[in-house]
XYZ file of C-alpha atoms in Angstrom:
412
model
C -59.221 162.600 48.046
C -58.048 161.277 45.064
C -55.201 163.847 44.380
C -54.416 163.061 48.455
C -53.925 159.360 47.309
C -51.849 160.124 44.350
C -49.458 162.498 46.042
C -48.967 160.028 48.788
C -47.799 157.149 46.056
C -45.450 159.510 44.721
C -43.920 160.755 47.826
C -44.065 157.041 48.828
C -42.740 155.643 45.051
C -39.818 158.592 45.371
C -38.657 157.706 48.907
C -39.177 154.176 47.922
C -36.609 154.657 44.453
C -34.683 157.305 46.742
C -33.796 154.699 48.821
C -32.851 152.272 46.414
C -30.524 154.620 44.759
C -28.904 155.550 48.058
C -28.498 151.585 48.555
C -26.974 151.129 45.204
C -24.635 154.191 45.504
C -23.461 152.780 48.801
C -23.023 149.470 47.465
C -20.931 151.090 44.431
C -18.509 152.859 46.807
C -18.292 149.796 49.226
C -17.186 147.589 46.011
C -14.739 149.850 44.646
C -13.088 151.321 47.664
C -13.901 149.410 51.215
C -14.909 145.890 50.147
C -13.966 144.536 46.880
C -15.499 141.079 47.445
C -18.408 142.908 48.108
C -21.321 142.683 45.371
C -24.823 144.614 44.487
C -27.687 143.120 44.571
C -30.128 143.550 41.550
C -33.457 144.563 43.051
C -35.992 147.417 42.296
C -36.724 148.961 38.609
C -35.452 147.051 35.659
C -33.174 149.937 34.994
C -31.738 150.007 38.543
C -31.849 146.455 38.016
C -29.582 146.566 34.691
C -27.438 149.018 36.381
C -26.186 146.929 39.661
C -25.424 144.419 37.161
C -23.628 145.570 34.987
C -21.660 147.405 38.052
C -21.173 143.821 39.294
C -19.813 143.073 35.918
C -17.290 145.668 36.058
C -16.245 145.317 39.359
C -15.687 141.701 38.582
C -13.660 142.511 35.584
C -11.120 144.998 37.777
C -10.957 142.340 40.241
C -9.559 139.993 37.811
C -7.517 142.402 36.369
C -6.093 143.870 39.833
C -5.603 139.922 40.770
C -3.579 139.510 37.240
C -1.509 142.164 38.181
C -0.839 141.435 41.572
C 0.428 138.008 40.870
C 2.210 139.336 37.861
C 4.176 141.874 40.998
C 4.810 138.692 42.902
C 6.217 136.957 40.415
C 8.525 139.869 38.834
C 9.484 140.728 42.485
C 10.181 136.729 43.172
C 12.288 137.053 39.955
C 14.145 140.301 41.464
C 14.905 138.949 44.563
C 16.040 135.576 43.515
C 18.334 137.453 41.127
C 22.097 137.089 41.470
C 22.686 141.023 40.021
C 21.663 143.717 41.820
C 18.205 145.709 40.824
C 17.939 148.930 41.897
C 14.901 151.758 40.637
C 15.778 155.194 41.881
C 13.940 158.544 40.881
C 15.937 161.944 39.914
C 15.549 162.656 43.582
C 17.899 160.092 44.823
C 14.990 158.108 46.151
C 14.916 154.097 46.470
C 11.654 153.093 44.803
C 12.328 149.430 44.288
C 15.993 147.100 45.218
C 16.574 143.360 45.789
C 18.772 141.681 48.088
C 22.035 141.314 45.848
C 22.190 144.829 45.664
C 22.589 145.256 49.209
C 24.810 142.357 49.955
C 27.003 143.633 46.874
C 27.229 147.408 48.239
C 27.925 146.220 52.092
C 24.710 148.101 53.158
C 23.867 148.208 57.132
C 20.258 147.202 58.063
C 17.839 146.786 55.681
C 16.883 149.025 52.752
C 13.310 149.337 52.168
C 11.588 151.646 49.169
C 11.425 155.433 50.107
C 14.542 155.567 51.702
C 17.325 158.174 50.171
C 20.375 156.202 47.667
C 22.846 156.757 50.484
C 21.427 154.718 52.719
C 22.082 151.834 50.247
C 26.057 153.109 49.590
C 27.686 156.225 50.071
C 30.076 155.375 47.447
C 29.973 158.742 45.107
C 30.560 156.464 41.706
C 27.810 154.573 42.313
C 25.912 157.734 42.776
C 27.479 159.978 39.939
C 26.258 156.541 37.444
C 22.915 156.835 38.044
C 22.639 160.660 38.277
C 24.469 161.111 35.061
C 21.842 158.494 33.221
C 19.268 160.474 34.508
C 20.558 163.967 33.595
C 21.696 162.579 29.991
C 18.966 160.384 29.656
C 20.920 158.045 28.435
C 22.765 154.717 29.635
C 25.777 155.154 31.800
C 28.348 152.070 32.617
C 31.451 152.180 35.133
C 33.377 150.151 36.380
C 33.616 150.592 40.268
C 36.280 149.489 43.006
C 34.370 149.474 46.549
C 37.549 149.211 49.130
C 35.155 148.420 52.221
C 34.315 144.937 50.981
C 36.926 144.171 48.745
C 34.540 144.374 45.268
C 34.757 145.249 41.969
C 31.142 145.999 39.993
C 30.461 146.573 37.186
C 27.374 149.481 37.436
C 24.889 150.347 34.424
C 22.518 152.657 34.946
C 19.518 153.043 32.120
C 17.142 155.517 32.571
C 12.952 154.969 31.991
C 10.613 158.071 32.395
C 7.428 157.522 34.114
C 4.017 157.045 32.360
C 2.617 159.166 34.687
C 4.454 161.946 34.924
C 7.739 163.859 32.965
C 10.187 162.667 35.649
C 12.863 159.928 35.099
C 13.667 157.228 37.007
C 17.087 155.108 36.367
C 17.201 151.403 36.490
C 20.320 150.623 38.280
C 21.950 146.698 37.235
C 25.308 145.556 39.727
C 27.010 142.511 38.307
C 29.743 141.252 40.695
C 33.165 141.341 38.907
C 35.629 140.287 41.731
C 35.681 136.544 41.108
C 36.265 137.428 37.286
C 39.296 139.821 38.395
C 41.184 137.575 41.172
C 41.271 135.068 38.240
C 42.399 137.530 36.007
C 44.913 138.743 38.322
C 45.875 134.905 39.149
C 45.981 133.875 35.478
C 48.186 137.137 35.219
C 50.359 136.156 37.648
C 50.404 132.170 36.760
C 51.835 133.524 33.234
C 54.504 135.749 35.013
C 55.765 133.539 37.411
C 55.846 130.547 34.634
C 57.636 132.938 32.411
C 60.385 133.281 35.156
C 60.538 129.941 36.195
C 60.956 128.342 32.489
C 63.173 131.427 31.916
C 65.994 130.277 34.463
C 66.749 126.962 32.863
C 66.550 128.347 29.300
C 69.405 130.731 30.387
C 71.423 127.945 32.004
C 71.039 125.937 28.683
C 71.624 128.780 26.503
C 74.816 129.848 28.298
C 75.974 126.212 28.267
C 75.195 125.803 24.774
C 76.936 129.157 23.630
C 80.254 128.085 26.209
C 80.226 124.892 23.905
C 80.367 126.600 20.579
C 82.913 128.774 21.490
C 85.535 125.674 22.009
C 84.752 124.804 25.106
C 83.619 121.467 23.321
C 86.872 120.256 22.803
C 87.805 120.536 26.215
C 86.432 116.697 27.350
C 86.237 117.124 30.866
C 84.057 120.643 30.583
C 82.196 119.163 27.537
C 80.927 116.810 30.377
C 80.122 118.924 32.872
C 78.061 121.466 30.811
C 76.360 118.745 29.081
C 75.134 117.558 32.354
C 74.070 121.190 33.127
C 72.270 120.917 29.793
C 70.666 117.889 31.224
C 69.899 119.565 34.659
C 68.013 122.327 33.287
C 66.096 120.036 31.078
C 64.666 118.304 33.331
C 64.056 121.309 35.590
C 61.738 122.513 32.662
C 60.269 119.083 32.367
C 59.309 118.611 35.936
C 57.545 122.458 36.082
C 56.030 121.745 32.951
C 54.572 118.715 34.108
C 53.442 119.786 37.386
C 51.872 122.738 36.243
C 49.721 120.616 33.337
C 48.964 118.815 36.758
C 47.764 121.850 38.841
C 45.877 122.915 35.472
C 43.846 119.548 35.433
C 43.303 119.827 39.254
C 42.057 123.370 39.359
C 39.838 122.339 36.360
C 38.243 119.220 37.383
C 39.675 117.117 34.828
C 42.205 115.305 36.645
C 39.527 112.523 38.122
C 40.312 110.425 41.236
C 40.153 107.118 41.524
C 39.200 106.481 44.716
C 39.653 102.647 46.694
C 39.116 101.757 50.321
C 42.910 101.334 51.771
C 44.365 100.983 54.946
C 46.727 104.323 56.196
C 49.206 102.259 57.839
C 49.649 100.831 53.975
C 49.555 104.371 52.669
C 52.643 105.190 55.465
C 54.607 101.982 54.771
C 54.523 103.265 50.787
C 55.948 106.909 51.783
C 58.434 105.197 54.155
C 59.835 102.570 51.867
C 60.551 105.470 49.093
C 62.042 107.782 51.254
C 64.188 105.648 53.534
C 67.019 105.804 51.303
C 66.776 108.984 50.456
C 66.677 109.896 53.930
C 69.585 107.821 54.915
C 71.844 109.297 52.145
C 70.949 112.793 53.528
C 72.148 112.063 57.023
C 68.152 112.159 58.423
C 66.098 109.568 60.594
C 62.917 108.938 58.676
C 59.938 107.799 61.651
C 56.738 106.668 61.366
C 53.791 106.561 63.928
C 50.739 105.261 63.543
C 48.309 105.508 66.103
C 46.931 101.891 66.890
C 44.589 99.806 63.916
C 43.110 103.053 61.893
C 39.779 102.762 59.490
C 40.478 102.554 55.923
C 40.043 105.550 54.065
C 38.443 106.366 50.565
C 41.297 107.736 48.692
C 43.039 107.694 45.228
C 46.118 106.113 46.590
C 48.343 107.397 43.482
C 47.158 111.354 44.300
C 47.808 110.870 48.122
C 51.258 109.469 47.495
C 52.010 112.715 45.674
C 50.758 114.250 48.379
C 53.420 112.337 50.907
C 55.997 112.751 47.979
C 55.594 116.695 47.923
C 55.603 117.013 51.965
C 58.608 114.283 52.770
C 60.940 115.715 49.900
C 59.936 119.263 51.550
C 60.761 118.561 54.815
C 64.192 116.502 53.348
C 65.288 119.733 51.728
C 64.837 121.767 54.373
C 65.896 119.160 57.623
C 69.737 119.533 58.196
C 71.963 116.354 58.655
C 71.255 114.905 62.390
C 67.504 115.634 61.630
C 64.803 113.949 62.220
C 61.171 113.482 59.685
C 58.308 112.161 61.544
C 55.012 110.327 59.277
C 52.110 110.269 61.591
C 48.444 108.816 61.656
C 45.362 108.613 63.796
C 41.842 108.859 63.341
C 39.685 111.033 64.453
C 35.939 110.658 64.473
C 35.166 110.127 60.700
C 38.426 111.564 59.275
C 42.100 110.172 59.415
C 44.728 112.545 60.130
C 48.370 112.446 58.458
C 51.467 114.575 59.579
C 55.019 115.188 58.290
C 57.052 117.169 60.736
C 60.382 117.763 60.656
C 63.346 119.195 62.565
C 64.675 121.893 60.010
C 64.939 125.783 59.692
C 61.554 126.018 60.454
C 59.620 128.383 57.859
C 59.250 132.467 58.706
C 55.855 133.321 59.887
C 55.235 136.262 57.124
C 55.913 133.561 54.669
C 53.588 130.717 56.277
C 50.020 131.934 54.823
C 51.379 131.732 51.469
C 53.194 128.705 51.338
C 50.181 127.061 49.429
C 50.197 129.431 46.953
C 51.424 128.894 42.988
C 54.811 129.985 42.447
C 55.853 130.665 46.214
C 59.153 130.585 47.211
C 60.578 131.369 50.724
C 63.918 131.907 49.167
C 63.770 135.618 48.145
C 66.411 134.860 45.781
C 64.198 131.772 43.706
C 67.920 130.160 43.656
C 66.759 127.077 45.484
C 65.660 124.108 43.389
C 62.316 123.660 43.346
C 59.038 124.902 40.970
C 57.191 126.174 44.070
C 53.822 124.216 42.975
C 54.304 121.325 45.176
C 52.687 122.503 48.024
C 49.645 124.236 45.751
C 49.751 120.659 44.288
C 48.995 119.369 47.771
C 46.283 121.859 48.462
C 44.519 120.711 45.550
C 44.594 116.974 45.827
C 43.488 117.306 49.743
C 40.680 119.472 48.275
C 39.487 117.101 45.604
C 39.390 114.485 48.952
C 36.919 116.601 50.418
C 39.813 117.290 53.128
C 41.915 120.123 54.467
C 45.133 120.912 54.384
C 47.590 122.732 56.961
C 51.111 124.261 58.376
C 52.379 125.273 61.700
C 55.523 126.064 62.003
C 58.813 127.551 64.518
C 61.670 129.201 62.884
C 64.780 127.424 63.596
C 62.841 124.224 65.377
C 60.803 122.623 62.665
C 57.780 122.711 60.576
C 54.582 120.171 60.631
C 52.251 119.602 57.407
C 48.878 117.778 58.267
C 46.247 116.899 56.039
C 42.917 115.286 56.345
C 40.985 112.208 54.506
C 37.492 110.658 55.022
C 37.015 106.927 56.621
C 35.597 104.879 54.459
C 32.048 104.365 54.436
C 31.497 100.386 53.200
């Protein structure tokens, strides 16, 4: 009876410590693969006991460490994303594991380009591709320069290749760094030089010949002394007025011209552009006009900028307006803004030529024979800009052109 007893206790003790085992191997697997809030509880033998603690223990410590490391992903990915360059990780198999926004918005992808997707669905464009298979096959960094023609871009593209710790494959970080803005003002600063070069170049070689007619005796000769000095003189001031304007287009495009701006009335602003030019106008056979639409807001302006404004656009439109003509100054408001026009009765400007009239240097005389530096009207663009205003031209060959440009009401 006795040995009955005992071998029920241990059949009874084993199914008893069975079960406990079975509940703590259960728990195990439930807190390391189904539920990882989930915790053991430390009942039975001291040693099962010990054990589902110090399970607990180490399933609190991977916690922790998983949480580090998902917040540390978060933030590198916020970091990615917010990232002006493109980021893109691709394996030796052309596969996406990892890319930002930039990147896509820099390569003119379609849709949206999600990791595990194939490197062409990001670009087709074979240098892009050749960079970052090249890395990976030299193992080395590769940089190119890169002209995409679909979106107008130039990126630079360097590709650096990182094997994985896992494994002997390589992987190539891929780094896009938008170049166009740098090149347009490359190519602009290019050009500026150029067509400076040419423009100070004419003058010179009206004063040189003059000078050079004068040494060669033509200085004795008092009536042609005259008239080259005043050539001499012409030119002179040609080179000062480009000179000046472009120091003046320099400080505008740079910021450091400031405005002054003061509440004043554009009827005032009118009067000032009529009382200069009605002379002018009279002596070149022209009817100078104004119109101002009825008792207009005052307007936050620097008055001295916006009367080079009406200076540029009336002397324009004088050049241009044949004898008989007629040079219309108009105002009216409109909602918060005050419109201004000069329109004219001239030639009228050709329509290939009238989205570039705003640029530096532009001339509509093929020849560049007219007088004239050909930065007024960039001038113009600039000061309307600084006003937080905008600037057009329509125009009708042989009828006339019209210049508008905006300015805010004043606010006090």
């Amino acid at each position: 009876l006795a040995g009955i007893l005992a071998i029920i206790a241990v059949v009874f003790l084993s199914l008893r410590i069975t079960r406990q085992f079975f509940d703590l191997t259960e728990g195990v697997i439930r807190a390391t693969s189904i539920d990882r809030s989930h915790r053991l509880d430390p009942v039975g033998p001291a040693e099962l006991n010990r054990l589902a603690r110090a399970v607990n223990r180490l399933v609190d410590r991977v916690a922790d460490d998983i949480a580090e490391d998902t917040a540390e992903r978060i933030r590198l990915a916020s970091i990615i994303d917010s990232m002006r360059e493109g980021v893109v990780v691709v394996d030796d198999q052309g596969i996406i594991e990892s890319t930002n926004p930039a990147a896509g918005e820099m390569l003119g992808s379609i849709g949206k380009v999600e990791p595990g997707m194939q490197l062409t669905s990001l670009t087709n464009h074979p240098d892009v591709t050749r960079v970052v298979m090249t890395s990976i096959e030299r193992e080395q960094p590769v940089a190119s320069e890169i002209e995409l023609f679909d979106n107008q871009r130039t990126l630079m593209a360097i590709s650096t290749p990182f094997p994985r710790p896992d494994t002997d494959t390589v992987r190539a970080l891929l780094l896009l760094t938008d170049l166009t803005d740098i090149r347009r003002l490359d190519i602009t600063r290019r050009e500026f030089v150029s067509n400076a070069s040419h423009e100070l170049r004419t003058p010179l070689a009206g004063i040189r010949a003059s000078t050079e007619t004068l040494q060669r005796g033509a200085i004795d000769d008092t009536e042609g002394r005259e008239q080259f000095l005043q050539m001499i003189g012409e030119d002179v001031d040609r080179m000062d007025r480009l000179i000046e304007e472009m120091l003046e287009l320099s400080r505008l495009e740079s910021g450091e011209s400031l405005l002054e701006f003061q509440d004043v009335s554009p009827t005032k602003l009118v009067e000032e552009a009529m009382r200069q030019f009605s002379s002018i106008a009279g002596e070149s056979g022209l009817k100078l006009i104004s119109n101002v639409s009825g008792v207009l807001p005052q307007v936050s302006v620097d008055p001295k900028k916006i009367d080079h404004v009406f200076t540029n656009l009336i002397s324009n439109a004088v050049k241009w307006t044949p004898a008989g003509g007629t040079i219309t100054v108009k105002a009216w408001a409109d909602d918060d803004i005050v419109w201004f026009s000069i329109s004219d009765t001239g030639q009228g400007i050709e329509p290939e030529h009238l989205p570039h009239i705003f640029e530096r240097f532009f001339k509509t005389d093929p020849a560049r024979s007219l007088i004239g530096t050909g930065l007024g009207l960039s001038i113009v663009r600039h000061i309307v800009d600084a006003h937080n205003g905008v600037v057009s031209a329509t125009s009708t060959l042989g009828e006339g052109s019209e210049f508008a440009f905006t300015v805010r009401v004043s606010e006090s």
